[in-house]
Short mmCIF file of C-alpha atoms and ligand atoms in Angstrom, two decimals:
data_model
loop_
_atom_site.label_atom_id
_atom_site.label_comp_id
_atom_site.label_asym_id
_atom_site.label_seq_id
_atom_site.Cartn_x
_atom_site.Cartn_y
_atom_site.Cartn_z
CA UNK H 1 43.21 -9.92 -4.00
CA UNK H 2 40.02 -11.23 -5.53
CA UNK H 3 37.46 -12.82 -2.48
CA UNK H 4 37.37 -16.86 -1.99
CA UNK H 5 33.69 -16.42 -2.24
CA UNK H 6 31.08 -14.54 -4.75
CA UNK H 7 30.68 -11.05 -3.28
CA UNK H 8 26.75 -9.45 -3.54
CA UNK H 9 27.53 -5.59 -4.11
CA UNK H 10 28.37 -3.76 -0.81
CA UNK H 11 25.11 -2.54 0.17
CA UNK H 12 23.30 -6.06 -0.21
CA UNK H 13 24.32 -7.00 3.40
CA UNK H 14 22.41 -3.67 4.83
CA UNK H 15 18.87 -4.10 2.99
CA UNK H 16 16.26 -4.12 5.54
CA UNK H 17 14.50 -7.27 5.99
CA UNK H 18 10.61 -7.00 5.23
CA UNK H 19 9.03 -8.35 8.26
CA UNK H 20 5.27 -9.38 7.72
CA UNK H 21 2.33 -9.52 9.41
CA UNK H 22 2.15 -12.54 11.62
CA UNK H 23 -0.65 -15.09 11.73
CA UNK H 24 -2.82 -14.98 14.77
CA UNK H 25 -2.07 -17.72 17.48
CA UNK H 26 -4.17 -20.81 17.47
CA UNK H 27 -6.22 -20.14 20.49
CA UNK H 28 -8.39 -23.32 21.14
CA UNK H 29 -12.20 -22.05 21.19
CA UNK H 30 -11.76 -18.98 20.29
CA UNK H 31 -11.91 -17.66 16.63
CA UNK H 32 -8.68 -15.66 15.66
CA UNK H 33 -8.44 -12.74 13.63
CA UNK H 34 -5.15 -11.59 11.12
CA UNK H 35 -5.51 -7.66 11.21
CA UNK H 36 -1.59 -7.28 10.73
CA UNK H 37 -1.44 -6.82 6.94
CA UNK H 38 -4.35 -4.70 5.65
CA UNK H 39 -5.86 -7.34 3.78
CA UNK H 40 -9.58 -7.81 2.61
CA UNK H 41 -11.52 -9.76 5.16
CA UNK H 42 -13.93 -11.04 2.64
CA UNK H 43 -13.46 -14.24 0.75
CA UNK H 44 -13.49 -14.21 -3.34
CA UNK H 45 -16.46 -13.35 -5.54
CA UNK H 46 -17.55 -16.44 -6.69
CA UNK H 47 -17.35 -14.89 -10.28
CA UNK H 48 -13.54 -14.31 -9.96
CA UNK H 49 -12.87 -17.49 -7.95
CA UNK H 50 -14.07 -19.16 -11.22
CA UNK H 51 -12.27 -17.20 -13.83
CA UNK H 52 -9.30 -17.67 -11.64
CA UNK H 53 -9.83 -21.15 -11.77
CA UNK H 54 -10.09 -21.36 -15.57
CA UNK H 55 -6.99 -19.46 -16.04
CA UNK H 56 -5.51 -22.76 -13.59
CA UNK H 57 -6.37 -24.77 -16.09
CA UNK H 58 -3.61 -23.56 -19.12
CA UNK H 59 -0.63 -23.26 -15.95
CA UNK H 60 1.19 -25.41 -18.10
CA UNK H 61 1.38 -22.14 -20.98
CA UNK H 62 3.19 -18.79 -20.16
CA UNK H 63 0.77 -15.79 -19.32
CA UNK H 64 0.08 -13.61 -21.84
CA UNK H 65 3.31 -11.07 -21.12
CA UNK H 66 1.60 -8.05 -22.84
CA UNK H 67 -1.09 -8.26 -19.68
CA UNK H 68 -3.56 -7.14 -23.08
CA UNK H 69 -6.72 -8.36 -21.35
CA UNK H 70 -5.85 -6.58 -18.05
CA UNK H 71 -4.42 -3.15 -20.08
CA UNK H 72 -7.59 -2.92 -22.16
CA UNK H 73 -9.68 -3.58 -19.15
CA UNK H 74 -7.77 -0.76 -16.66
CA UNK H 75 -7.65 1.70 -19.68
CA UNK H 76 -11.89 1.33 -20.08
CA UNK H 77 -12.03 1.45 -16.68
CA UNK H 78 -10.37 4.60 -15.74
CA UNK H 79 -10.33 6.44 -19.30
CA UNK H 80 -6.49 6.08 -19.85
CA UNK H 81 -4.49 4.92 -22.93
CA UNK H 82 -2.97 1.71 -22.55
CA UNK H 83 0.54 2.98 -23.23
CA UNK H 84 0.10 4.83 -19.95
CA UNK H 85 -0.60 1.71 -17.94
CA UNK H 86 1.97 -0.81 -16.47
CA UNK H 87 1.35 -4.06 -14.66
CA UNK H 88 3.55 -6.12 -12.50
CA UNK H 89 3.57 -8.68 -9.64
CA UNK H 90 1.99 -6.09 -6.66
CA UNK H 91 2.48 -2.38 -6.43
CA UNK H 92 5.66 -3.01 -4.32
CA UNK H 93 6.93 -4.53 -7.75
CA UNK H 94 6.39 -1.33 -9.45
CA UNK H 95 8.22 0.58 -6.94
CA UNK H 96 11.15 -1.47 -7.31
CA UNK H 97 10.80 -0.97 -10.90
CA UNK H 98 10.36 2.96 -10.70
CA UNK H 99 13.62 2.94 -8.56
CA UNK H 100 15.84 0.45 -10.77
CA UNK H 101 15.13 2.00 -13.95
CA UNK H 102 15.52 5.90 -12.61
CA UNK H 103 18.53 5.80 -9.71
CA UNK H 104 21.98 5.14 -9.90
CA UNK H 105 24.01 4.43 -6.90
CA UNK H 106 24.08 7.39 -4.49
CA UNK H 107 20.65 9.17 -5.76
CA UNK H 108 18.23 10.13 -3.21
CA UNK H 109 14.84 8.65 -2.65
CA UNK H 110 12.30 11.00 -0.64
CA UNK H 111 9.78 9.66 1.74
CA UNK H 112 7.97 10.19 4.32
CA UNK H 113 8.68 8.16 7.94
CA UNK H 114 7.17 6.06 9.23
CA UNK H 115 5.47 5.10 5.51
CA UNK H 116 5.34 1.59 3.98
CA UNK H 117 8.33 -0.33 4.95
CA UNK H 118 9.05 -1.83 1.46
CA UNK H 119 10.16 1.70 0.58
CA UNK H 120 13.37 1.70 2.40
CA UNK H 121 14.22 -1.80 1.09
CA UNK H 122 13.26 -0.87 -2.75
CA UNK H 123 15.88 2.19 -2.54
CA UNK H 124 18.50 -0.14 -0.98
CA UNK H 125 18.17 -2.26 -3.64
CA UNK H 126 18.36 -0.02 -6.31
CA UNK H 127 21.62 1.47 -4.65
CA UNK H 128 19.91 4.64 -3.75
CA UNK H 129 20.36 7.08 -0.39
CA UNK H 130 17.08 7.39 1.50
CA UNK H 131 16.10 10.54 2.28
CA UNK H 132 13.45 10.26 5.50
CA UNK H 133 11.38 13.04 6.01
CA UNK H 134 8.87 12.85 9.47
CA UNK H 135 5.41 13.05 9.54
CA UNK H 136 3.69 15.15 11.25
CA UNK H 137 2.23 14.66 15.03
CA UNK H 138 -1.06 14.21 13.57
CA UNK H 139 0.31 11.14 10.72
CA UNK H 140 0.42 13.46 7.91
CA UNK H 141 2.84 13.94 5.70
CA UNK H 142 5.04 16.72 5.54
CA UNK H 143 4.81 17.86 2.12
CA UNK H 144 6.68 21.74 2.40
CA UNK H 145 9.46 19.70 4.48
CA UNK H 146 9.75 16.80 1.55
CA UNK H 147 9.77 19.29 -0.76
CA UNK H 148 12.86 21.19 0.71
CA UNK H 149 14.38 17.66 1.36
CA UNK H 150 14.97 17.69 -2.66
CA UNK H 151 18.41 18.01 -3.48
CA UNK H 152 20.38 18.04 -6.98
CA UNK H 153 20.68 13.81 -6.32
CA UNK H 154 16.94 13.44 -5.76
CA UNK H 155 15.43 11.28 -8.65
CA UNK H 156 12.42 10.45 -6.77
CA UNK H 157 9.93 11.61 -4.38
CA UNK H 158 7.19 8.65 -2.92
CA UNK H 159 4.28 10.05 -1.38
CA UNK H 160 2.01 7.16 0.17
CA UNK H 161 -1.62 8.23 0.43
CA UNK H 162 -3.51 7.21 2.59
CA UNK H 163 0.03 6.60 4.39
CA UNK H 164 0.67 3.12 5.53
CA UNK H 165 0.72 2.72 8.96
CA UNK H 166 -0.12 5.93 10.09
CA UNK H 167 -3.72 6.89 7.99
CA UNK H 168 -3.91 9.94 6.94
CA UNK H 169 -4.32 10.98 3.33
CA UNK H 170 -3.31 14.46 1.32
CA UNK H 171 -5.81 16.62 -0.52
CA UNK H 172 -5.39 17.86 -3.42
CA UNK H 173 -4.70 20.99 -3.03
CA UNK H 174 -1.84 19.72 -0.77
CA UNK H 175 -0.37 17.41 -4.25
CA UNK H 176 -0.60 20.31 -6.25
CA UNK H 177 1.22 22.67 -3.83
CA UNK H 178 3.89 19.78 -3.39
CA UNK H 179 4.37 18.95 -7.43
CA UNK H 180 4.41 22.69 -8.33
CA UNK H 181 7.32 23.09 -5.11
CA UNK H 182 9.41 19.88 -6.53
CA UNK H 183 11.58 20.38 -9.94
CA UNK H 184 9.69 18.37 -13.28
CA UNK H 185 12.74 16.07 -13.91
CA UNK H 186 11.68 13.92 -10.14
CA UNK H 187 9.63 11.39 -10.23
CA UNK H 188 6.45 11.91 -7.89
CA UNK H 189 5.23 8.43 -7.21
CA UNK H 190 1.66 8.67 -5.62
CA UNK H 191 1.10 5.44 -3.83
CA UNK H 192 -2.51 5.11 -3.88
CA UNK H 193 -2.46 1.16 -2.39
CA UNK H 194 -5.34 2.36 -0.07
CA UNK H 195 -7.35 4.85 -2.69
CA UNK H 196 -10.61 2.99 -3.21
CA UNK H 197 -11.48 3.43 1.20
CA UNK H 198 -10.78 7.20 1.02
CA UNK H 199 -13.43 9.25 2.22
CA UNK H 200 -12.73 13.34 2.56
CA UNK H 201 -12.88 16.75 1.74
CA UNK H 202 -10.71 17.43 -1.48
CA UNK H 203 -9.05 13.95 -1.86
CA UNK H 204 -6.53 13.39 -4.98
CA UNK H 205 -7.71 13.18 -8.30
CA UNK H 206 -4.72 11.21 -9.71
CA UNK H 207 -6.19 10.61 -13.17
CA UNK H 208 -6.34 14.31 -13.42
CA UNK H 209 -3.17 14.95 -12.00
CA UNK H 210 -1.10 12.41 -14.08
CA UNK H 211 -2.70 13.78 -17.15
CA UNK H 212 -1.55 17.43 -15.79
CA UNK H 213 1.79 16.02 -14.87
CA UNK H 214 5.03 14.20 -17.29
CA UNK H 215 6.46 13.49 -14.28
CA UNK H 216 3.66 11.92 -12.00
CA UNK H 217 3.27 8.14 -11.35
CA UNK H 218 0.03 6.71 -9.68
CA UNK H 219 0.73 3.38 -8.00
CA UNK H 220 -2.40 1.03 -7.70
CA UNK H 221 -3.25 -2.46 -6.36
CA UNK H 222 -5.75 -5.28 -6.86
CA UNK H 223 -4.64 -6.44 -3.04
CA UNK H 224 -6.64 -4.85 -0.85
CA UNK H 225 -9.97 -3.39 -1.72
CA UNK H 226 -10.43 -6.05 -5.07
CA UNK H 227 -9.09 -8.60 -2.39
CA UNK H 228 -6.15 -10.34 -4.76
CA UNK H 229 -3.15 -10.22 -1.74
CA UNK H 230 -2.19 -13.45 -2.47
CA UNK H 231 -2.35 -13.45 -6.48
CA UNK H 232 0.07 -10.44 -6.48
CA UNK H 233 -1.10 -7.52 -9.27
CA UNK H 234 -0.76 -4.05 -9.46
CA UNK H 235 -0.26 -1.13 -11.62
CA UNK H 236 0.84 2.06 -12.81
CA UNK H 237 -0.83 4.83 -14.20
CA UNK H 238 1.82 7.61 -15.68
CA UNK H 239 2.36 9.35 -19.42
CA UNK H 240 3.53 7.18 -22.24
CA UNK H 241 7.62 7.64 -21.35
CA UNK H 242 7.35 6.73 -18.07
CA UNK H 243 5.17 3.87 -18.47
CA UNK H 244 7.37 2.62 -21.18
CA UNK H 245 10.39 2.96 -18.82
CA UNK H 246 8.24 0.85 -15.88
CA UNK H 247 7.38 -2.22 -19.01
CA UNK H 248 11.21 -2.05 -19.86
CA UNK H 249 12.46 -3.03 -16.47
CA UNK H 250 9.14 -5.56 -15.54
CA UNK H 251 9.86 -9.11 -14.87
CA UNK H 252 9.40 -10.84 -18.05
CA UNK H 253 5.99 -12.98 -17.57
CA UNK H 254 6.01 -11.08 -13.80
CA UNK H 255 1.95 -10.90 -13.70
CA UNK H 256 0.53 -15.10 -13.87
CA UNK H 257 -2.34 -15.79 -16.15
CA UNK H 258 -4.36 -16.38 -12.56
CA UNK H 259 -3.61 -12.85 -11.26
CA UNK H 260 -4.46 -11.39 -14.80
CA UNK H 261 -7.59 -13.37 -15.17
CA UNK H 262 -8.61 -12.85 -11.76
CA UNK H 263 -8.31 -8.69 -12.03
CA UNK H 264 -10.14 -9.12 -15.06
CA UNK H 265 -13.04 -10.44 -13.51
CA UNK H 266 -12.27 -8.28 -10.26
CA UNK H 267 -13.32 -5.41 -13.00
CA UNK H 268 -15.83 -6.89 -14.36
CA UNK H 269 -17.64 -7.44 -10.53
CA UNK H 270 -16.62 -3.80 -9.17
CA UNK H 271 -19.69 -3.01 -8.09
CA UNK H 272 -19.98 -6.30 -5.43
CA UNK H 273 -16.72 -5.19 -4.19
CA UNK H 274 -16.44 -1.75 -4.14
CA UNK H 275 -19.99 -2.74 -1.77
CA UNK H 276 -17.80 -4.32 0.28
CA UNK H 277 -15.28 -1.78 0.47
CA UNK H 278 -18.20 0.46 1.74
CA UNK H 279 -19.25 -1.78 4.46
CA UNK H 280 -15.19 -1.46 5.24
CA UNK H 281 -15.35 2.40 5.56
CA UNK H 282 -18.51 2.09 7.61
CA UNK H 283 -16.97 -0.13 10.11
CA UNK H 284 -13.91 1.99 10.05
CA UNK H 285 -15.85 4.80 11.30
CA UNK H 286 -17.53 2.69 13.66
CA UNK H 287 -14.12 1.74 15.46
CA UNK H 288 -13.08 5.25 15.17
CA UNK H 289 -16.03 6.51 16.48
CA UNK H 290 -15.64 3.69 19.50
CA UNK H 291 -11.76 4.27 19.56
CA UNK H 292 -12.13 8.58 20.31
CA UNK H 293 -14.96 7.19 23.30
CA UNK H 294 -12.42 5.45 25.05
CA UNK H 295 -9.94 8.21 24.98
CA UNK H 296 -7.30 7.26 22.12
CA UNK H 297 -6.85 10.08 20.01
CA UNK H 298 -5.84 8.31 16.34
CA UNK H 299 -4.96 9.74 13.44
CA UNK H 300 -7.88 10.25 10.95
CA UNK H 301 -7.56 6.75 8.91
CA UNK H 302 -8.56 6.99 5.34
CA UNK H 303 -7.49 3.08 4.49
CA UNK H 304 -8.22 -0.16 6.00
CA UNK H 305 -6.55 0.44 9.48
CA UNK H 306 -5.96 2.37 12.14
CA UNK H 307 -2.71 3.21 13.99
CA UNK H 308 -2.27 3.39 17.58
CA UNK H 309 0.93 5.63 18.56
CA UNK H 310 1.70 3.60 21.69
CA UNK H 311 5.45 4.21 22.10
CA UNK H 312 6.96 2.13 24.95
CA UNK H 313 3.67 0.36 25.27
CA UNK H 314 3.75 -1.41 21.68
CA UNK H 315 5.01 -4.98 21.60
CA UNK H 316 2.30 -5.15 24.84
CA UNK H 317 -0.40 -3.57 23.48
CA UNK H 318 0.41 -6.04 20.64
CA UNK H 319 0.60 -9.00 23.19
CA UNK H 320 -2.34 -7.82 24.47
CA UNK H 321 -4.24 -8.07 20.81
CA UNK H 322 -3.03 -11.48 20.68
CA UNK H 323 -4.52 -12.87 23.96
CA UNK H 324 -7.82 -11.64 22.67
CA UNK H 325 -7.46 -13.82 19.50
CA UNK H 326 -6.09 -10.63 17.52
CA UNK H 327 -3.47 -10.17 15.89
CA UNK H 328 -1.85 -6.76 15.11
CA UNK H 329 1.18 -5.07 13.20
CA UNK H 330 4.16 -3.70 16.35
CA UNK H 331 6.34 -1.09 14.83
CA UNK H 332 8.63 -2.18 17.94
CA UNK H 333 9.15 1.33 20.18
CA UNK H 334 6.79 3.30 17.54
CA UNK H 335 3.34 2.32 17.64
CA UNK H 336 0.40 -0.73 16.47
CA UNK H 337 -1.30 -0.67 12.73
CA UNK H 338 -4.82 -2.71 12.97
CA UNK H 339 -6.58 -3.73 9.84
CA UNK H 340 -10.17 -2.99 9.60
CA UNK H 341 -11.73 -6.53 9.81
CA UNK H 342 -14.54 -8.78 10.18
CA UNK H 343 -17.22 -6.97 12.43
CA UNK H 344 -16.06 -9.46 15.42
CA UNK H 345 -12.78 -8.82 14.67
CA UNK H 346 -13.28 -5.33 14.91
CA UNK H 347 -15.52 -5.60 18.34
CA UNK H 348 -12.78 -7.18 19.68
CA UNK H 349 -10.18 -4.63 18.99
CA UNK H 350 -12.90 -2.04 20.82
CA UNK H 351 -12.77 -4.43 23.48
CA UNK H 352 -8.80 -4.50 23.87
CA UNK H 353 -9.05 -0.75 23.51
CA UNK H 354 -10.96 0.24 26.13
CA UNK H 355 -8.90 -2.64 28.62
CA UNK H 356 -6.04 -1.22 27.47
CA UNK H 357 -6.41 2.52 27.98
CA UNK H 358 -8.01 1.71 31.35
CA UNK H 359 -4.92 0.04 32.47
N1 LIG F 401 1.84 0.56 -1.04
C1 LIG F 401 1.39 0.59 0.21
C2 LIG F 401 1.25 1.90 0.88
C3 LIG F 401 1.08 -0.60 0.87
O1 LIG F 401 0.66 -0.56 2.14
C4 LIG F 401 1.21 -1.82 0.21
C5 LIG F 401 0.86 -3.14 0.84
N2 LIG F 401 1.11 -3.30 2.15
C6 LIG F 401 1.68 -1.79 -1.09
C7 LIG F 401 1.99 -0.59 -1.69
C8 LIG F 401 1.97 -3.02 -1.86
O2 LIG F 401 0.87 -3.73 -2.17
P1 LIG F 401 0.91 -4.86 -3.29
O3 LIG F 401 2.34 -5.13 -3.61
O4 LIG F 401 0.23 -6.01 -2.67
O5 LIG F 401 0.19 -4.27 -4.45
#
């Protein structure tokens, strides 16, 4: 018999929920920090506060859908073809997209665990089997072990670099192995959310390697080093097929005319913020460097955090944080992600640190 009620499809009721960062807790007299979602401490240029602003003033008028401001912008930027470029409402958006428009029900997504959380929730929604493939003790991905992971049903592959929570990044030498290991009709998505704070030997060129590769995506975002997390814009780089298959399945009018204007002008003032991104890396060593002192051996972080593998002692390490006007990311049973921050934010995490450890 046909339900009373309207039915979503079976797998609807099992999507993970997303949980986000928290805000800090109002603590009277003392300042409070949010370093539970990776975001950029600094405030907006006042270059792209303005052009954002402008763009306010048509909200009554549709964006421009063909994002042709933002495409030719990206495609001077990095040297790419427009065709190859695809914008939508975050990176997480283009994920979703990437998933919808190449699984059917019952093909297999592999990533590596613990990555970004959305990942898990993107394959459920596009009806796919996730395929979870640990990282290593040291928060690196497994790439020979993702590669055997690939089966006849795997459509895509997401590598996350640096990986979100745990900090690590692959080299190059480590994507090519991995591409060359993984058959040319899967999808390789490299997540590069974190690119722009990577600082190593051999690190991915993923121009290079999309132009080398039909079946390579780059994922990118405007929300953390360019500082747009609340106007919601990323993109894809990947050849002309694949980009065309990521447009086909966008949200019509997905990107606003704020968020376009506002990475516009986030291009157009690179240099202030890619300044600030550097003052980011430096305090990331910093709190490394002050981390290793007290005794906490962390995974080398090549984004804007740092993860503590704290097992038991999470949710009060995490309650800890939050007494000292901090606020942190608990992967309940798992571990803590910290965002690089404000330099007091920062000193206070190096404060909690030591306390903790010495407890
Ligand atoms: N990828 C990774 C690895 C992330 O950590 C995030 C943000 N937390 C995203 C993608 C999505 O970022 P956005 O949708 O804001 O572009």
């Amino acid at each position: 018999a046909m339900p009373a009620t309207p039915q979503p499809r079976a797998n609807v009721g099992q999507i993970p929920a997303y949980v986000p960062g928290k805000p800090p807790t109002p603590r009277p007299g003392l300042t409070t920090f949010k370093l539970s979602s990776n975001e950029n401490p600094y405030p907006p240029l006042p270059g792209v506060l303005t052009a954002a602003t402008r763009a306010a003033e048509q909200m009554n008028r549709y964006p421009d859908m063909g994002n042709s401001a933002l495409y030719d912008a990206l495609a001077a930027r990095l040297g790419v073809p427009v065709e190859d470029l695809a914008a939508a409402t975050g990176s997480v958006a283009l994920i979703y997209q990437l998933l919808g428009a190449f699984c059917d029900p019952g093909d297999e997504v592999v990533y590596a665990w613990r990555s970004f959380e959305a990942y898990p929730i993107a394959a459920a929604v596009a009806g796919a089997t996730s395929v979870r493939v640990p990282v290593l003790a040291d928060g690196r991905h497994d790439l020979p072990a993702m590669a055997a992971a690939v089966t006849d049903r795997t459509k895509v592959v997401l590598v996350c670099t640096p990986n979100n929570p745990t900090g690590p990044a692959v080299t190059q030498a480590e994507l090519d192995a991995f591409i060359a290991a993984v058959p040319s009709h899967v999808v390789v998505v490299v997540d590069e959310a974190y690119l722009e704070f990577v600082r190593m030997d051999d690190p991915v060129d993923g121009l290079a390697t999309y132009r080398d590769h039909h079946n390579v995506v780059l994922t990118r975002t405007f929300s953390k080093a360019y500082g747009l997390a609340g106007f919601r814009v990323g993109y894809a780089v990947a050849q002309a097929p694949l980009a065309a298959a990521l447009r086909a399945v966008s949200l019509p009018f997905g990107v606003s005319s704020v968020a376009q204007a506002a990475a516009v002008a986030s291009l157009e003032a690179e240099d202030a913020l890619l300044e600030r991104v550097e003052a980011l890396v430096a305090e990331r060593a910093r709190v490394v460097a002050g981390l290793r002192e007290a005794g906490w051996n962390v995974p080398e972080p090549q984004g804007n955090f740092v993860w503590f593998e704290l097992g038991d002692r999470t949710l009060d390490f995490a309650a800890a944080a939050d007494e000292l006007g901090i606020v942190v990311r608990p992967f309940a049973g798992e571990g803590a992600r910290v965002s690089i921050g404000e330099v007091q934010a920062n000193d206070r995490l190096l404060e909690l640190a030591r306390s903790f450890e010495a407890r």
